[in-house]
PDB file of C-alpha atoms in Angstrom:
ATOM      1  CA  UNK L   8      83.675 108.216-102.649  1.00 47.00           C
ATOM      2  CA  UNK L   9      87.378 108.626-102.800  1.00 50.00           C
ATOM      3  CA  UNK L  10      89.254 105.680-104.355  1.00 50.00           C
ATOM      4  CA  UNK L  11      91.069 104.963-101.086  1.00 48.00           C
ATOM      5  CA  UNK L  12      87.750 104.118 -99.434  1.00 51.00           C
ATOM      6  CA  UNK L  13      87.235 101.327-101.995  1.00 50.00           C
ATOM      7  CA  UNK L  14      90.477  99.604-100.985  1.00 50.00           C
ATOM      8  CA  UNK L  15      90.227  95.854-100.437  1.00 53.00           C
ATOM      9  CA  UNK L  16      92.967  93.756 -98.960  1.00 55.00           C
ATOM     10  CA  UNK L  17      94.220  90.932-101.133  1.00 54.00           C
ATOM     11  CA  UNK L  18      94.543  88.526 -98.230  1.00 52.00           C
ATOM     12  CA  UNK L  19      93.026  85.103 -97.961  1.00 56.00           C
ATOM     13  CA  UNK L  20      90.363  85.163 -95.241  1.00 50.00           C
ATOM     14  CA  UNK L  21      92.290  82.602 -93.179  1.00 49.00           C
ATOM     15  CA  UNK L  22      95.287  84.946 -92.979  1.00 47.00           C
ATOM     16  CA  UNK L  23      93.271  87.837 -91.542  1.00 44.00           C
ATOM     17  CA  UNK L  24      93.535  87.988 -87.772  1.00 46.00           C
ATOM     18  CA  UNK L  25      91.119  89.772 -85.491  1.00 42.00           C
ATOM     19  CA  UNK L  26      93.236  92.396 -83.714  1.00 42.00           C
ATOM     20  CA  UNK L  27      90.285  93.602 -81.613  1.00 42.00           C
ATOM     21  CA  UNK L  28      89.757  90.249 -79.944  1.00 42.00           C
ATOM     22  CA  UNK L  29      90.744  89.495 -76.403  1.00 46.00           C
ATOM     23  CA  UNK L  30      93.296  86.872 -77.441  1.00 42.00           C
ATOM     24  CA  UNK L  31      96.118  88.832 -75.885  1.00 42.00           C
ATOM     25  CA  UNK L  32      99.116  87.109 -74.385  1.00 47.00           C
ATOM     26  CA  UNK L  33      98.864  86.762 -70.663  1.00 49.00           C
ATOM     27  CA  UNK L  34      97.445  84.581 -67.982  1.00 51.00           C
ATOM     28  CA  UNK L  35      93.974  84.217 -66.570  1.00 53.00           C
ATOM     29  CA  UNK L  36      92.816  83.447 -63.060  1.00 54.00           C
ATOM     30  CA  UNK L  37      89.071  83.247 -62.375  1.00 58.00           C
ATOM     31  CA  UNK L  38      87.475  86.345 -63.890  1.00 69.00           C
ATOM     32  CA  UNK L  39      90.765  88.209 -64.063  1.00 68.00           C
ATOM     33  CA  UNK L  40      93.284  88.547 -66.852  1.00 73.00           C
ATOM     34  CA  UNK L  41      96.840  88.995 -65.592  1.00 71.00           C
ATOM     35  CA  UNK L  42      99.688  91.140 -66.928  1.00 64.00           C
ATOM     36  CA  UNK L  43     102.710  89.592 -68.583  1.00 64.00           C
ATOM     37  CA  UNK L  44     105.901  89.847 -66.582  1.00 64.00           C
ATOM     38  CA  UNK L  45     107.598  92.042 -69.196  1.00 66.00           C
ATOM     39  CA  UNK L  46     104.773  94.574 -69.567  1.00 63.00           C
ATOM     40  CA  UNK L  47     105.897  98.113 -68.710  1.00 76.00           C
ATOM     41  CA  UNK L  48     102.446  99.743 -68.717  1.00 81.00           C
ATOM     42  CA  UNK L  49     100.155  98.509 -65.967  1.00 88.00           C
ATOM     43  CA  UNK L  50      96.467  99.306 -66.234  1.00 94.00           C
ATOM     44  CA  UNK L  51      93.552  97.734 -64.412  1.00 96.00           C
ATOM     45  CA  UNK L  52      90.462  97.263 -66.583  1.00 96.00           C
ATOM     46  CA  UNK L  53      87.108  96.800 -64.856  1.00 97.00           C
ATOM     47  CA  UNK L  54      84.268  95.152 -66.766  1.00 96.00           C
ATOM     48  CA  UNK L  55      80.617  95.196 -65.658  1.00 95.00           C
ATOM     49  CA  UNK L  56      78.048  92.553 -66.544  1.00 92.00           C
ATOM     50  CA  UNK L  57      76.359  94.898 -69.024  1.00 93.00           C
ATOM     51  CA  UNK L  58      79.614  95.385 -70.959  1.00 94.00           C
ATOM     52  CA  UNK L  59      80.611  98.751 -69.509  1.00 96.00           C
ATOM     53  CA  UNK L  60      84.377  99.118 -69.124  1.00 97.00           C
ATOM     54  CA  UNK L  61      86.750 101.461 -67.334  1.00 97.00           C
ATOM     55  CA  UNK L  62      90.475 101.333 -66.770  1.00 96.00           C
ATOM     56  CA  UNK L  63      92.843 102.882 -64.266  1.00 97.00           C
ATOM     57  CA  UNK L  64      96.616 103.117 -64.302  1.00 96.00           C
ATOM     58  CA  UNK L  65      98.336 101.387 -61.397  1.00 95.00           C
ATOM     59  CA  UNK L  66     100.633 104.417 -61.011  1.00 94.00           C
ATOM     60  CA  UNK L  67      97.660 106.266 -59.472  1.00 95.00           C
ATOM     61  CA  UNK L  68      96.661 103.474 -57.078  1.00 96.00           C
ATOM     62  CA  UNK L  69      97.216 105.100 -53.677  1.00 96.00           C
ATOM     63  CA  UNK L  70      95.675 102.521 -51.348  1.00 96.00           C
ATOM     64  CA  UNK L  71      93.528  99.409 -51.159  1.00 97.00           C
ATOM     65  CA  UNK L  72      91.344  98.657 -48.142  1.00 97.00           C
ATOM     66  CA  UNK L  73      89.809  95.207 -47.750  1.00 97.00           C
ATOM     67  CA  UNK L  74      86.910  94.577 -45.367  1.00 97.00           C
ATOM     68  CA  UNK L  75      86.350  90.858 -44.841  1.00 93.00           C
ATOM     69  CA  UNK L  76      83.046  89.666 -43.444  1.00 88.00           C
ATOM     70  CA  UNK L  77      81.389  86.276 -43.215  1.00 85.00           C
ATOM     71  CA  UNK L  78      79.181  87.148 -46.148  1.00 83.00           C
ATOM     72  CA  UNK L  79      80.076  89.770 -48.730  1.00 90.00           C
ATOM     73  CA  UNK L  80      83.599  91.254 -48.842  1.00 95.00           C
ATOM     74  CA  UNK L  81      84.222  94.897 -49.776  1.00 98.00           C
ATOM     75  CA  UNK L  82      87.412  96.255 -51.319  1.00 98.00           C
ATOM     76  CA  UNK L  83      88.043  99.993 -51.633  1.00 98.00           C
ATOM     77  CA  UNK L  84      90.618 101.113 -54.205  1.00 97.00           C
ATOM     78  CA  UNK L  85      91.759 104.745 -54.180  1.00 97.00           C
ATOM     79  CA  UNK L  86      93.087 105.908 -57.550  1.00 96.00           C
ATOM     80  CA  UNK L  87      93.898 109.473 -56.466  1.00 92.00           C
ATOM     81  CA  UNK L  88      90.489 111.110 -56.719  1.00 91.00           C
ATOM     82  CA  UNK L  89      88.592 108.138 -58.107  1.00 96.00           C
ATOM     83  CA  UNK L  90      87.320 105.639 -55.548  1.00 97.00           C
ATOM     84  CA  UNK L  91      86.517 102.177 -56.847  1.00 98.00           C
ATOM     85  CA  UNK L  92      84.461  99.805 -54.709  1.00 98.00           C
ATOM     86  CA  UNK L  93      84.468  96.083 -55.426  1.00 97.00           C
ATOM     87  CA  UNK L  94      82.034  93.777 -53.663  1.00 96.00           C
ATOM     88  CA  UNK L  95      82.193  90.021 -53.802  1.00 93.00           C
ATOM     89  CA  UNK L  96      83.326  86.812 -52.201  1.00 89.00           C
ATOM     90  CA  UNK L  97      86.832  85.644 -51.189  1.00 90.00           C
ATOM     91  CA  UNK L  98      88.332  89.004 -52.200  1.00 94.00           C
ATOM     92  CA  UNK L  99      91.407  88.325 -50.069  1.00 93.00           C
ATOM     93  CA  UNK L 100      92.784  86.383 -53.035  1.00 93.00           C
ATOM     94  CA  UNK L 101      92.272  89.390 -55.304  1.00 95.00           C
ATOM     95  CA  UNK L 102      93.869  91.671 -52.703  1.00 96.00           C
ATOM     96  CA  UNK L 103      97.074  89.612 -52.850  1.00 94.00           C
ATOM     97  CA  UNK L 104      97.164  89.926 -56.653  1.00 94.00           C
ATOM     98  CA  UNK L 105      96.538  93.688 -56.523  1.00 95.00           C
ATOM     99  CA  UNK L 106      99.391  94.061 -54.055  1.00 94.00           C
ATOM    100  CA  UNK L 107     101.826  93.259 -56.882  1.00 91.00           C
ATOM    101  CA  UNK L 108      99.858  95.002 -59.689  1.00 91.00           C
ATOM    102  CA  UNK L 109      99.193  91.685 -61.385  1.00 90.00           C
ATOM    103  CA  UNK L 110      95.500  91.823 -62.471  1.00 93.00           C
ATOM    104  CA  UNK L 111      94.914  93.309 -65.901  1.00 92.00           C
ATOM    105  CA  UNK L 112      91.155  92.778 -66.137  1.00 94.00           C
ATOM    106  CA  UNK L 113      88.546  92.165 -63.441  1.00 96.00           C
ATOM    107  CA  UNK L 114      85.124  91.076 -64.650  1.00 94.00           C
ATOM    108  CA  UNK L 115      82.022  91.365 -62.492  1.00 94.00           C
ATOM    109  CA  UNK L 116      79.975  88.188 -62.342  1.00 88.00           C
ATOM    110  CA  UNK L 117      76.446  87.448 -61.293  1.00 85.00           C
ATOM    111  CA  UNK L 118      76.274  86.367 -57.624  1.00 80.00           C
ATOM    112  CA  UNK L 119      73.739  83.632 -58.394  1.00 80.00           C
ATOM    113  CA  UNK L 120      76.566  81.574 -59.934  1.00 69.00           C
ATOM    114  CA  UNK L 121      78.607  81.653 -56.723  1.00 68.00           C
ATOM    115  CA  UNK L 122      78.464  78.563 -54.536  1.00 67.00           C
ATOM    116  CA  UNK L 123      79.999  79.542 -51.200  1.00 64.00           C
ATOM    117  CA  UNK L 124      81.417  76.232 -50.003  1.00 59.00           C
ATOM    118  CA  UNK L 125      82.469  74.838 -53.368  1.00 60.00           C
ATOM    119  CA  UNK L 126      84.374  77.837 -54.691  1.00 63.00           C
ATOM    120  CA  UNK L 127      88.085  78.242 -54.100  1.00 75.00           C
ATOM    121  CA  UNK L 128      88.389  81.416 -56.153  1.00 82.00           C
ATOM    122  CA  UNK L 129      87.048  84.914 -55.658  1.00 88.00           C
ATOM    123  CA  UNK L 130      84.140  86.459 -57.517  1.00 90.00           C
ATOM    124  CA  UNK L 131      83.442  90.174 -57.905  1.00 93.00           C
ATOM    125  CA  UNK L 132      79.692  90.785 -57.948  1.00 93.00           C
ATOM    126  CA  UNK L 133      79.515  94.583 -57.952  1.00 95.00           C
ATOM    127  CA  UNK L 134      81.755  97.430 -59.141  1.00 97.00           C
ATOM    128  CA  UNK L 135      81.127 101.100 -58.420  1.00 97.00           C
ATOM    129  CA  UNK L 136      83.169 104.255 -59.054  1.00 97.00           C
ATOM    130  CA  UNK L 137      82.905 107.598 -57.266  1.00 96.00           C
ATOM    131  CA  UNK L 138      84.873 110.761 -57.979  1.00 93.00           C
ATOM    132  CA  UNK L 139      86.016 112.954 -55.106  1.00 82.00           C
TER     133      UNK L 139
END
């Protein structure tokens, strides 16, 4: 091995910070992390229950269509050739946030944890992506 590969930092363990953690500055609402006001790059990261992730730049968001029903709501996001479908409950709240490019991360949750009459926040239960 080359001597550079044997390099060890001379830091006390307490001084080492985990840069890969999700402790980024910002705000959180429900299962969504929000962008800071001064952020110039706006991406939307989608996270599935199994840990899969995908992100899309807001610059390519062409349209958002929200279909509200008594039961499950459906939101269609068109990222110029990539169609993202979100299914869940109370997605009108998420629609309002997407209107201003505020959400940074949307995490899909299990629908069994949703209590319809007690929840005042939305929950995304399913995320799917299709390419045109």
